[in-house]
Amino acid sequence: MYRSHTCGELRLANAGQTVTLAGWVQRVRKMGSLNFIDLRDRYGITQLVADENESKEINELVASLGREYVIQATGVVTERQSKNNKIDTGEIEIKLTELKVLNKAVTPPFTIEENTDGGEDIRAQYRYLDLRRAPLKRALELRHRMAHEVRNYLSNVGFMEIETPYLIKSTPEGARDFVVPSRMNPGEFYALPQSPQTFKQLLMVAGYDRYFQIVRCFRDEDLRADRQPEFTQIDCEMSFVEREDVLNTFEGLAKALFKNVLGKEFTEAFPRISYKDAMEYYGSDKPDIRFGMKMNTITDMVKGHNFAVLDDAEYVGAIVVPGCAGYTRKQLDELTEWVKRPQVGAKGLIYIKYNAEGIKSSIDKFYSADDLKAICSAIGAAEGDLVLVLSGEKKKMQGALGTLRLEMGNRLGLRDNSVFAPLWVCDFPLLEWDDETQRFYAMHHPFTAPKPEDMEKFYSNKKEDLEQVNANAYDFVLNGTEVGGGSIRIHDSKVQERMFEVLGFSKEDADYRFGFIINAFKYGAPPHGGIAFGFDRFCSLFGGQETIRDYIAFPKNNTGRDVMLDAPSRIDMAQMDELFIKSTAPEQK
Ligand code: ASP
């Protein structure tokens, strides 16, 4: 037996017991005749102590220990002289009677403690050492608890976890596929799934009316901040359901996670908002509703004052920033520069400072104090508030004002990561027109059903009509992040064929790519719908962290590399030949 207890387990109640622990040496300290060792394992840290006056042999061994040596220690649990209330085992220490080195360790390239001195790159390269640190351990523990809770909850309400294949067929929709050459089928390739979308729908056709899977998905996208080429979804699908059934089921799941993982109870239903309202009031399809500061459309209200900028604008929007009327000239200039950054994209910023002494604005030339007061009162600004106004093209400026809203929320400390504000965004447009390729794309994916009341427009050949078709699609949004998305699906092969037609596929192409699912729908497909949650993101939000990387045991860096394995890497010529592939990469020609 290597150990009787773990390093996180012993308390004062164990005093007097002889125990054996095993773990890693975090630190050795010498104080007078006493030598202390902090011994670490997955469960915590326990202090070991050896007195030079008692055993010379043990103390010689202690003196030889280096950081991260793996040792086995036996001794008596004793009450500590000076207690450490920061750790669970802080009231006791183990008086060593035996010590054995199980394995030596070379000095690690960074300190393995709560706060390390190691930079990101070196820690990524030695991920297995970084994973010994408590913050990462906590992240992975949280992830495990989440996964466990998901499986529990969904199993209890009748869902079956079913695995779907990783080697599948490339589809031209969505992101770029990762592909895998097939040795047995020269010149042919599998694709790794971007999601199990078609498989879960086929499972519905097969009659497995409640499916879920915690599943890896692969998307070969240029990595934007905090994306991973492989990531995990909680993927779910249900048959004989309407939108309401799906939302209720997964609201139940989210509530169970909040309660059982974080101890936060949500008694009310999550708010729901339409895509259109989300854009109008928050300038985003993933509103952060931890704070108010809703956007106001004031396009008509401000016209007719001979101020061309606002008279000619398609859209004028305003937010009321509470308590910021005291912003200085310098602060406002800086904010103006901020909104002009390409990421925000406004041409300029108009402000109204509603002070007790009166109203001051950057448009005083065109608007009297009464005019400005009227605007303020229409949008609920009170004394002490600052009103910020953006104007221009509607879609763009709604987005810009939404970004400004978030920024002001940050500056005012209103986006507290320990506060959780979930909501559903519903009724997305079905299609998105792309000017460059002159075609429609599915906003969610091509299997999403149009809303029944928009069916007529769905069969129209006019672009304006098709643009107005809404989808039976919904997103689950948490603190300004889209955590889940899904829809009621098309289950009629004719409607599915029409969808591919709208997306510009020829009949042959649609058949070649998606024939299997169009065909399956002919054999009695039940009405169905589902959702998938980004599991990594869900975990990081629960952990109050911005980045998902800590919630993945072995993540890639932001150029898609695994720096620990040094992957991706070349393969040798023989392997390439076997796969019938040739590289055109410059150095390999
Ligand atoms: N498969 C979809 C996605 O990955 C989710 C869904 O519609 O269920 O976004």
Coordinates of C-alpha atoms and ligand atoms in Angstrom, one line a residue:
M1 CA 0.0 0.0 0.0
Y2 CA 1.5 3.3 -1.1
R3 CA -0.6 5.5 1.1
S4 CA -3.2 5.4 3.8
H5 CA -4.6 8.9 3.2
T6 CA -4.3 11.7 0.7
C7 CA -2.6 15.1 1.2
G8 CA -5.9 16.9 1.5
E9 CA -7.6 14.6 4.0
L10 CA -6.1 14.8 7.5
R11 CA -7.6 17.0 10.3
L12 CA -7.1 17.5 14.0
A13 CA -9.5 14.6 14.6
N14 CA -6.8 12.3 13.1
A15 CA -4.2 13.4 15.7
G16 CA -2.3 10.5 17.1
Q17 CA -2.8 8.2 14.1
T18 CA 0.1 6.8 12.2
V19 CA -0.4 7.5 8.5
T20 CA 1.4 7.1 5.2
L21 CA 1.2 9.7 2.5
A22 CA 2.6 9.9 -1.0
G23 CA 3.1 12.8 -3.3
W24 CA 5.3 15.6 -4.7
V25 CA 7.7 17.8 -2.7
Q26 CA 6.5 21.3 -3.1
R27 CA 9.0 22.9 -0.8
V28 CA 11.5 22.1 2.0
R29 CA 12.2 24.6 4.8
K30 CA 14.6 24.5 7.7
M31 CA 13.9 26.2 11.0
G32 CA 16.4 25.5 13.7
S33 CA 16.6 21.8 14.2
L34 CA 13.3 21.2 12.4
N35 CA 12.9 20.4 8.7
F36 CA 9.5 21.0 7.1
I37 CA 8.3 19.5 3.8
D38 CA 5.1 20.6 2.0
L39 CA 3.8 17.5 0.4
R40 CA 1.4 17.9 -2.5
D41 CA -1.0 15.6 -4.3
R42 CA -4.2 16.2 -6.2
Y43 CA -6.1 16.7 -3.0
G44 CA -4.1 19.3 -1.2
I45 CA -0.9 19.9 0.8
T46 CA 0.1 18.4 4.0
Q47 CA 3.1 19.6 6.1
L48 CA 5.6 17.0 7.2
V49 CA 8.2 17.6 9.9
A50 CA 11.4 16.0 10.9
D51 CA 13.5 16.9 14.0
E52 CA 17.2 16.6 13.6
N53 CA 17.5 15.7 17.2
E54 CA 15.4 12.6 16.6
S55 CA 16.4 10.9 13.4
K56 CA 19.7 11.8 11.7
E57 CA 18.9 9.4 8.9
I58 CA 15.5 10.9 8.0
N59 CA 17.0 14.4 8.1
E60 CA 19.8 13.5 5.8
L61 CA 17.3 12.3 3.3
V62 CA 15.1 15.4 3.8
A63 CA 18.2 17.5 3.0
S64 CA 18.7 15.6 -0.2
L65 CA 15.1 16.3 -1.5
G66 CA 14.6 18.5 -4.5
R67 CA 11.4 20.2 -5.7
E68 CA 8.9 17.7 -7.2
Y69 CA 10.6 14.6 -5.9
V70 CA 8.1 11.9 -5.4
I71 CA 8.2 10.6 -1.9
Q72 CA 6.4 8.3 0.5
A73 CA 6.2 9.5 4.1
T74 CA 5.0 7.8 7.2
G75 CA 4.5 9.5 10.6
V76 CA 2.2 10.5 13.3
V77 CA -0.5 13.1 12.9
T78 CA 0.2 15.9 15.4
E79 CA -1.4 19.3 16.2
R80 CA 0.6 22.1 14.7
Q81 CA 2.3 24.8 16.8
S82 CA 1.5 27.6 14.3
K83 CA -1.7 26.8 12.4
N84 CA -2.3 27.7 8.8
N85 CA -5.9 28.5 8.2
K86 CA -5.4 29.0 4.5
I87 CA -5.3 25.2 3.8
D88 CA -7.7 22.5 5.0
T89 CA -4.9 20.5 6.6
G90 CA -3.5 23.6 8.3
E91 CA -4.1 22.4 11.8
I92 CA -1.9 19.4 11.7
E93 CA 1.4 18.1 10.6
I94 CA 3.0 14.7 10.2
K95 CA 5.9 13.9 12.5
L96 CA 8.0 11.7 10.2
T97 CA 9.1 8.2 11.3
E98 CA 9.9 6.9 7.8
L99 CA 10.7 8.5 4.5
K100 CA 11.3 7.0 1.1
V101 CA 12.2 8.6 -2.2
L102 CA 10.0 7.0 -4.9
N103 CA 11.4 9.0 -7.7
K104 CA 13.7 11.9 -8.2
A105 CA 12.8 14.9 -10.3
V106 CA 14.9 17.4 -12.3
T107 CA 14.2 21.0 -11.3
P108 CA 11.0 22.1 -13.0
P109 CA 11.3 25.1 -15.3
F110 CA 8.8 27.2 -13.2
T111 CA 7.4 27.1 -9.7
I112 CA 4.5 24.8 -9.2
E113 CA 2.4 26.9 -6.9
E114 CA -0.8 28.9 -6.9
N115 CA 0.9 31.8 -8.6
T116 CA 3.8 30.6 -10.8
D117 CA 6.7 32.5 -12.2
G118 CA 6.4 30.7 -15.5
G119 CA 5.4 32.4 -18.7
E120 CA 2.6 31.1 -20.9
D121 CA 4.8 29.4 -23.5
I122 CA 7.0 27.5 -21.1
R123 CA 3.9 26.4 -19.1
A124 CA 2.3 25.2 -22.3
Q125 CA 5.4 23.2 -23.2
Y126 CA 5.4 21.5 -19.8
R127 CA 1.6 21.3 -19.5
Y128 CA 1.8 18.2 -17.3
L129 CA 3.7 20.3 -14.7
D130 CA 1.3 23.2 -15.0
L131 CA -1.5 20.8 -14.5
R132 CA -0.1 20.1 -11.0
R133 CA -0.9 23.6 -10.0
A134 CA -4.0 24.3 -8.0
P135 CA -5.7 26.8 -10.3
L136 CA -5.7 24.2 -13.2
K137 CA -6.7 21.4 -10.9
R138 CA -9.7 23.5 -9.8
A139 CA -10.6 24.2 -13.4
L140 CA -10.5 20.5 -14.4
E141 CA -12.4 19.5 -11.3
L142 CA -15.1 22.0 -12.2
R143 CA -15.2 20.6 -15.7
H144 CA -15.6 17.1 -14.3
R145 CA -18.4 18.1 -12.0
M146 CA -20.2 19.8 -14.9
A147 CA -19.9 16.8 -17.1
H148 CA -21.0 14.5 -14.3
E149 CA -24.0 16.8 -13.6
V150 CA -25.0 17.0 -17.3
R151 CA -24.9 13.2 -17.6
N152 CA -26.9 12.8 -14.4
Y153 CA -29.5 15.3 -15.2
L154 CA -30.1 14.3 -18.8
S155 CA -30.1 10.5 -18.0
N156 CA -32.7 11.2 -15.3
V157 CA -35.0 12.8 -17.8
G158 CA -34.7 10.0 -20.3
F159 CA -31.8 11.0 -22.6
M160 CA -29.4 8.3 -23.9
E161 CA -25.8 9.1 -24.5
I162 CA -24.9 7.8 -27.9
E163 CA -21.5 8.1 -29.7
T164 CA -21.3 9.2 -33.3
P165 CA -18.3 8.7 -35.6
Y166 CA -15.4 11.0 -36.0
L167 CA -14.4 10.0 -39.5
I168 CA -17.2 11.3 -41.6
K169 CA -17.9 13.1 -44.9
S170 CA -16.9 16.6 -45.7
T171 CA -19.7 19.1 -46.0
P172 CA -19.3 22.5 -47.6
E173 CA -21.4 24.4 -45.1
G174 CA -20.1 26.2 -42.0
A175 CA -16.5 26.3 -41.1
R176 CA -13.6 24.6 -42.9
D177 CA -13.3 20.9 -42.2
F178 CA -10.2 19.0 -40.9
V179 CA -9.7 16.1 -43.3
V180 CA -8.1 12.7 -43.0
P181 CA -6.7 10.8 -46.0
S182 CA -8.0 7.3 -46.4
R183 CA -5.3 4.7 -47.1
M184 CA -7.8 2.1 -48.1
N185 CA -9.6 4.4 -50.5
P186 CA -6.8 6.2 -52.5
G187 CA -7.5 9.8 -53.2
E188 CA -10.4 10.0 -50.8
F189 CA -10.7 11.8 -47.5
Y190 CA -12.8 11.7 -44.4
A191 CA -13.7 14.9 -42.6
L192 CA -13.7 15.3 -38.8
P193 CA -17.2 16.4 -37.7
Q194 CA -17.8 20.1 -37.0
S195 CA -20.6 18.8 -34.9
P196 CA -22.7 15.6 -34.9
Q197 CA -25.6 17.5 -36.4
T198 CA -26.7 15.1 -39.1
F199 CA -26.0 12.0 -37.0
K200 CA -28.2 13.2 -34.2
Q201 CA -31.0 13.9 -36.7
L202 CA -30.6 10.4 -38.1
L203 CA -30.9 9.1 -34.5
M204 CA -34.2 10.8 -34.3
V205 CA -35.3 9.1 -37.6
A206 CA -34.1 5.9 -35.9
G207 CA -36.4 6.6 -33.0
Y208 CA -34.0 7.4 -30.2
D209 CA -36.1 10.4 -29.2
R210 CA -33.8 11.8 -26.5
Y211 CA -30.1 11.8 -27.4
F212 CA -27.2 13.6 -25.9
Q213 CA -23.4 13.3 -26.1
I214 CA -20.5 15.1 -24.6
V215 CA -18.5 15.2 -27.8
R216 CA -15.4 16.6 -29.4
C217 CA -16.0 18.8 -32.5
F218 CA -13.4 20.0 -35.0
R219 CA -13.4 23.3 -37.0
D220 CA -10.4 24.5 -39.0
E221 CA -11.0 28.2 -38.5
D222 CA -8.5 30.9 -38.3
L223 CA -8.2 31.0 -34.5
R224 CA -9.8 34.1 -33.2
A225 CA -9.1 34.9 -29.6
D226 CA -9.9 32.0 -27.3
R227 CA -11.1 29.5 -29.9
Q228 CA -9.7 25.9 -30.1
P229 CA -9.6 23.8 -33.3
E230 CA -11.0 21.0 -31.3
F231 CA -13.6 21.7 -28.6
T232 CA -16.3 19.9 -26.8
Q233 CA -20.1 20.2 -27.1
I234 CA -22.9 19.0 -25.0
D235 CA -24.9 17.9 -28.0
C236 CA -28.6 17.1 -27.7
E237 CA -31.6 16.3 -29.8
M238 CA -35.3 15.5 -29.0
S239 CA -38.2 14.2 -31.1
F240 CA -41.9 15.2 -31.0
V241 CA -41.0 18.6 -29.5
E242 CA -41.7 22.2 -30.2
R243 CA -39.4 25.0 -29.3
E244 CA -41.0 25.4 -25.9
D245 CA -40.2 21.8 -25.0
V246 CA -36.6 22.2 -26.0
L247 CA -36.1 25.5 -24.1
N248 CA -37.8 24.1 -21.0
T249 CA -35.8 21.0 -21.0
F250 CA -32.4 22.7 -21.3
E251 CA -33.4 25.6 -19.0
G252 CA -33.8 22.8 -16.5
L253 CA -30.4 21.5 -17.3
A254 CA -28.8 24.9 -16.9
K255 CA -30.6 25.5 -13.6
A256 CA -29.4 22.2 -12.3
L257 CA -25.9 23.1 -13.2
F258 CA -26.1 26.5 -11.5
K259 CA -27.6 24.9 -8.4
N260 CA -25.5 21.7 -8.1
V261 CA -22.2 23.1 -9.3
L262 CA -22.3 26.7 -8.1
G263 CA -24.9 26.6 -5.4
K264 CA -26.9 29.3 -7.2
E265 CA -30.6 28.9 -7.4
F266 CA -32.7 30.4 -10.2
T267 CA -36.3 30.3 -9.3
E268 CA -37.6 32.5 -12.2
A269 CA -37.7 31.5 -15.8
F270 CA -34.8 32.8 -17.8
P271 CA -35.6 35.9 -19.8
R272 CA -36.3 35.6 -23.5
I273 CA -35.7 38.2 -26.1
S274 CA -36.1 38.1 -29.9
Y275 CA -33.0 38.6 -32.1
K276 CA -34.5 41.8 -33.4
D277 CA -34.9 43.2 -29.8
A278 CA -31.5 42.0 -28.8
M279 CA -30.0 44.0 -31.7
E280 CA -32.1 47.1 -30.9
Y281 CA -31.6 47.2 -27.2
Y282 CA -28.1 45.6 -26.8
G283 CA -26.6 45.9 -30.3
S284 CA -25.7 42.2 -30.0
D285 CA -27.3 38.8 -30.5
K286 CA -25.6 37.8 -27.3
P287 CA -26.6 40.5 -24.8
D288 CA -24.9 40.9 -21.5
I289 CA -27.8 41.6 -19.2
R290 CA -25.8 41.6 -16.0
F291 CA -26.4 45.4 -16.3
G292 CA -29.0 47.7 -17.8
M293 CA -27.8 50.7 -19.9
K294 CA -30.1 49.6 -22.7
M295 CA -29.8 51.3 -26.0
N296 CA -32.4 53.8 -27.1
T297 CA -33.3 54.5 -30.7
I298 CA -33.7 58.3 -31.0
T299 CA -33.4 58.6 -34.8
D300 CA -36.6 60.6 -35.3
M301 CA -36.5 62.5 -32.1
V302 CA -33.2 64.3 -33.0
K303 CA -34.0 65.2 -36.6
G304 CA -34.8 68.8 -37.7
H305 CA -32.2 70.8 -36.0
N306 CA -30.1 71.6 -39.1
F307 CA -27.4 69.2 -37.9
A308 CA -26.7 67.1 -41.0
V309 CA -24.9 64.3 -39.1
L310 CA -28.0 63.4 -37.3
D311 CA -30.6 64.6 -39.9
D312 CA -29.1 62.2 -42.5
A313 CA -28.4 59.3 -40.3
E314 CA -30.2 56.0 -40.9
Y315 CA -29.9 55.4 -37.2
V316 CA -29.2 57.4 -34.1
G317 CA -28.9 55.5 -30.8
A318 CA -28.1 56.5 -27.3
I319 CA -27.1 55.0 -24.0
V320 CA -27.4 56.5 -20.6
V321 CA -24.3 56.0 -18.5
P322 CA -25.3 56.4 -14.9
G323 CA -23.4 58.8 -12.7
C324 CA -20.9 59.8 -15.3
A325 CA -21.9 63.4 -16.0
G326 CA -18.6 64.4 -14.4
Y327 CA -16.6 63.0 -17.2
T328 CA -13.8 65.4 -18.1
R329 CA -13.0 66.7 -21.5
K330 CA -9.9 64.5 -21.6
Q331 CA -12.0 61.4 -20.7
L332 CA -14.5 62.2 -23.4
D333 CA -11.8 62.8 -26.0
E334 CA -10.3 59.5 -25.1
L335 CA -13.7 57.8 -25.4
T336 CA -14.2 59.4 -28.8
E337 CA -10.9 58.0 -30.0
W338 CA -12.0 54.6 -28.6
V339 CA -15.2 54.5 -30.6
K340 CA -13.2 55.4 -33.7
R341 CA -11.1 52.3 -33.5
P342 CA -11.7 50.0 -36.4
Q343 CA -13.0 47.3 -34.0
V344 CA -15.8 49.7 -33.0
G345 CA -16.1 51.6 -36.2
A346 CA -18.0 54.8 -35.3
K347 CA -17.1 58.1 -37.0
G348 CA -17.4 60.1 -33.9
L349 CA -19.1 60.4 -30.5
I350 CA -21.8 62.8 -29.3
Y351 CA -22.2 63.3 -25.6
I352 CA -24.7 65.1 -23.3
K353 CA -23.6 65.7 -19.7
Y354 CA -26.7 66.1 -17.5
N355 CA -25.3 68.0 -14.6
A356 CA -27.1 69.6 -11.7
E357 CA -25.8 73.0 -12.9
G358 CA -27.2 72.4 -16.3
I359 CA -26.8 70.4 -19.5
K360 CA -23.6 70.5 -21.5
S361 CA -23.2 68.7 -24.8
S362 CA -21.0 68.4 -27.9
I363 CA -24.0 69.5 -30.0
D364 CA -25.0 72.7 -28.1
K365 CA -24.7 74.6 -31.3
F366 CA -27.8 72.8 -32.8
Y367 CA -29.8 71.9 -29.7
S368 CA -31.1 74.2 -27.0
A369 CA -30.9 73.1 -23.3
D370 CA -34.6 72.3 -23.5
D371 CA -34.1 70.2 -26.6
L372 CA -31.4 68.3 -24.8
K373 CA -33.4 67.9 -21.7
A374 CA -36.3 66.5 -23.7
I375 CA -34.0 63.9 -25.2
C376 CA -32.6 63.1 -21.8
S377 CA -36.1 62.7 -20.3
A378 CA -37.3 60.6 -23.2
I379 CA -34.5 58.0 -22.6
G380 CA -34.6 58.2 -18.9
A381 CA -31.4 60.1 -18.2
A382 CA -31.4 61.9 -14.8
E383 CA -29.1 64.4 -13.2
G384 CA -25.6 63.1 -12.9
D385 CA -25.9 60.9 -16.0
L386 CA -23.9 61.0 -19.2
V387 CA -25.6 60.3 -22.5
L388 CA -23.5 58.8 -25.3
V389 CA -24.9 59.0 -28.9
L390 CA -23.7 57.2 -32.0
S391 CA -25.2 57.7 -35.5
G392 CA -24.8 56.3 -39.0
E393 CA -25.7 53.1 -40.8
K394 CA -28.2 51.2 -38.7
K395 CA -26.7 47.7 -38.5
K396 CA -23.2 49.0 -38.0
M397 CA -24.0 51.6 -35.4
Q398 CA -26.2 49.3 -33.4
G399 CA -23.2 47.0 -33.2
A400 CA -20.9 49.9 -32.3
L401 CA -23.2 51.2 -29.6
G402 CA -23.5 47.7 -28.2
T403 CA -19.7 47.5 -28.0
L404 CA -19.6 50.9 -26.3
R405 CA -22.2 49.8 -23.9
L406 CA -20.1 46.8 -22.9
E407 CA -17.0 49.0 -22.5
M408 CA -18.9 51.4 -20.2
G409 CA -20.2 48.4 -18.3
N410 CA -16.5 47.3 -17.9
R411 CA -15.4 50.8 -16.8
L412 CA -18.1 51.0 -14.2
G413 CA -17.4 47.5 -12.9
L414 CA -20.8 46.2 -13.8
R415 CA -19.7 43.0 -15.4
D416 CA -18.9 41.0 -12.3
N417 CA -17.9 37.4 -13.2
S418 CA -19.4 36.0 -10.1
V419 CA -22.9 37.2 -11.2
F420 CA -24.7 35.1 -13.7
A421 CA -27.4 36.4 -16.1
P422 CA -28.6 33.8 -18.5
L423 CA -31.2 34.4 -21.2
W424 CA -32.6 32.9 -24.4
V425 CA -32.3 34.8 -27.7
C426 CA -35.0 33.5 -30.2
D427 CA -36.4 34.0 -33.7
F428 CA -33.2 34.5 -35.6
P429 CA -33.4 35.2 -39.3
L430 CA -33.2 31.9 -41.3
L431 CA -30.8 33.3 -43.9
E432 CA -28.0 35.7 -44.3
W433 CA -27.2 37.3 -47.6
D434 CA -23.5 37.5 -48.6
D435 CA -22.7 40.2 -51.0
E436 CA -19.4 38.8 -52.0
T437 CA -20.6 35.4 -53.1
Q438 CA -24.1 36.8 -54.0
R439 CA -25.9 34.0 -52.2
F440 CA -27.7 33.2 -49.0
Y441 CA -26.1 31.3 -46.2
A442 CA -28.0 29.6 -43.4
M443 CA -27.6 31.7 -40.3
H444 CA -27.6 28.7 -38.0
H445 CA -27.2 25.7 -40.3
P446 CA -29.1 24.3 -43.3
F447 CA -31.2 21.9 -41.2
T448 CA -33.0 24.6 -39.2
A449 CA -36.7 25.0 -39.9
P450 CA -38.3 28.2 -41.1
K451 CA -41.0 29.4 -38.8
P452 CA -44.3 27.9 -39.9
E453 CA -45.8 31.4 -40.4
D454 CA -43.0 32.3 -42.8
M455 CA -43.4 29.2 -45.0
E456 CA -44.9 31.2 -47.9
K457 CA -42.0 33.6 -48.0
F458 CA -39.6 30.7 -47.8
Y459 CA -40.9 29.5 -51.2
S460 CA -40.7 33.0 -52.7
N461 CA -37.9 33.6 -55.1
K462 CA -37.5 37.3 -54.1
K463 CA -34.5 38.1 -52.0
E464 CA -36.5 40.6 -49.9
D465 CA -39.0 37.9 -49.0
L466 CA -36.3 35.3 -48.1
E467 CA -34.5 37.9 -46.0
Q468 CA -37.5 38.2 -43.8
V469 CA -38.0 34.5 -43.1
N470 CA -37.4 33.8 -39.5
A471 CA -36.0 30.5 -38.1
N472 CA -37.2 28.4 -35.3
A473 CA -33.7 28.9 -33.8
Y474 CA -32.6 29.9 -30.4
D475 CA -29.4 30.7 -28.5
F476 CA -28.6 30.3 -24.8
V477 CA -26.6 33.3 -23.7
L478 CA -24.7 33.8 -20.5
N479 CA -23.0 37.0 -19.5
G480 CA -22.6 38.2 -23.0
T481 CA -21.4 34.9 -24.4
E482 CA -23.2 32.5 -26.6
V483 CA -23.0 29.2 -24.8
G484 CA -25.6 27.2 -26.7
G485 CA -27.5 27.3 -29.9
G486 CA -30.1 25.1 -31.5
S487 CA -33.3 25.0 -33.5
I488 CA -36.3 23.0 -34.5
R489 CA -35.3 21.1 -37.6
I490 CA -36.7 20.5 -41.0
H491 CA -38.1 17.0 -41.0
D492 CA -39.7 17.0 -44.4
S493 CA -37.5 16.0 -47.3
K494 CA -39.2 18.4 -49.7
V495 CA -38.6 21.4 -47.3
Q496 CA -35.0 20.2 -46.9
E497 CA -34.6 20.1 -50.7
R498 CA -36.0 23.6 -50.9
M499 CA -33.5 24.8 -48.3
F500 CA -30.6 23.5 -50.3
E501 CA -32.1 25.2 -53.4
V502 CA -32.3 28.5 -51.5
L503 CA -28.7 28.1 -50.4
G504 CA -27.7 27.8 -54.1
F505 CA -27.0 24.0 -54.3
S506 CA -27.8 22.3 -57.5
K507 CA -30.0 19.3 -57.1
E508 CA -27.1 17.0 -57.9
D509 CA -24.7 18.7 -55.5
A510 CA -27.3 18.6 -52.7
D511 CA -27.8 14.9 -53.4
Y512 CA -24.1 14.2 -53.5
R513 CA -23.5 16.0 -50.2
F514 CA -26.7 15.5 -48.2
G515 CA -28.5 12.7 -50.1
F516 CA -28.3 10.5 -47.0
I517 CA -30.3 12.8 -44.9
I518 CA -32.8 13.9 -47.5
N519 CA -33.4 10.2 -48.1
A520 CA -33.7 9.4 -44.5
F521 CA -36.4 12.0 -44.1
K522 CA -38.5 10.0 -46.6
Y523 CA -38.7 7.0 -44.2
G524 CA -40.8 8.6 -41.5
A525 CA -38.8 11.4 -39.8
P526 CA -40.4 12.7 -36.6
P527 CA -40.7 16.4 -35.9
H528 CA -37.5 17.1 -33.9
G529 CA -35.2 19.8 -32.5
G530 CA -32.2 20.2 -30.3
I531 CA -29.4 22.3 -29.1
A532 CA -25.6 22.1 -28.5
F533 CA -23.7 23.9 -25.7
G534 CA -20.1 24.9 -25.9
F535 CA -18.9 22.8 -23.0
D536 CA -15.5 24.4 -22.6
R537 CA -17.0 27.9 -22.6
F538 CA -19.7 26.9 -20.2
C539 CA -17.1 25.6 -17.8
S540 CA -14.9 28.7 -18.0
L541 CA -17.9 31.0 -17.4
F542 CA -18.8 28.9 -14.4
G543 CA -15.3 29.2 -13.2
G544 CA -15.5 33.0 -13.6
Q545 CA -12.6 33.0 -16.2
E546 CA -12.4 34.7 -19.6
T547 CA -10.3 32.0 -21.2
I548 CA -11.3 28.4 -22.0
R549 CA -7.8 27.1 -22.2
D550 CA -7.5 26.4 -18.5
Y551 CA -10.6 24.2 -18.7
I552 CA -9.0 21.9 -21.3
A553 CA -6.3 19.5 -20.1
F554 CA -4.2 19.7 -23.2
P555 CA -5.2 22.8 -25.3
K556 CA -3.7 24.2 -28.5
N557 CA -2.1 27.6 -28.5
N558 CA -3.5 30.5 -30.6
T559 CA -1.9 29.3 -33.8
G560 CA -3.5 25.9 -33.4
R561 CA -0.3 24.2 -32.2
D562 CA 0.2 21.7 -29.4
V563 CA 3.6 23.1 -28.2
M564 CA 4.1 20.2 -25.9
L565 CA 3.9 17.6 -28.6
D566 CA 5.1 20.0 -31.3
A567 CA 2.1 19.2 -33.5
P568 CA 1.2 19.4 -36.2
S569 CA 4.3 18.0 -37.7
R570 CA 5.7 16.5 -40.9
I571 CA 5.1 12.9 -41.7
D572 CA 7.7 10.9 -43.6
M573 CA 7.6 10.3 -47.3
A574 CA 6.7 6.6 -46.9
Q575 CA 3.7 7.5 -44.9
M576 CA 2.6 10.1 -47.5
D577 CA 3.0 7.5 -50.3
E578 CA 0.9 5.0 -48.4
L579 CA -1.8 7.7 -48.2
F580 CA -1.5 8.6 -51.8
I581 CA -0.8 12.2 -50.9
K582 CA 1.9 14.7 -51.9
S583 CA 2.6 18.0 -50.2
T584 CA 2.8 21.3 -52.1
A585 CA 4.1 23.1 -49.0
P586 CA 7.2 25.1 -50.2
E587 CA 9.9 23.1 -48.4
Q588 CA 8.5 19.7 -49.3
K589 CA 8.0 19.9 -53.0
Ligands
ASP1 N1 -25.0 21.5 -34.4 C1 -25.3 22.8 -34.0 C2 -24.0 23.6 -33.8 O1 -22.9 23.0 -33.6 C3 -26.1 22.9 -32.8 C4 -27.5 22.5 -33.0 O2 -28.2 23.0 -33.9 O3 -27.9 21.6 -32.2 O4 -24.0 24.8 -33.7

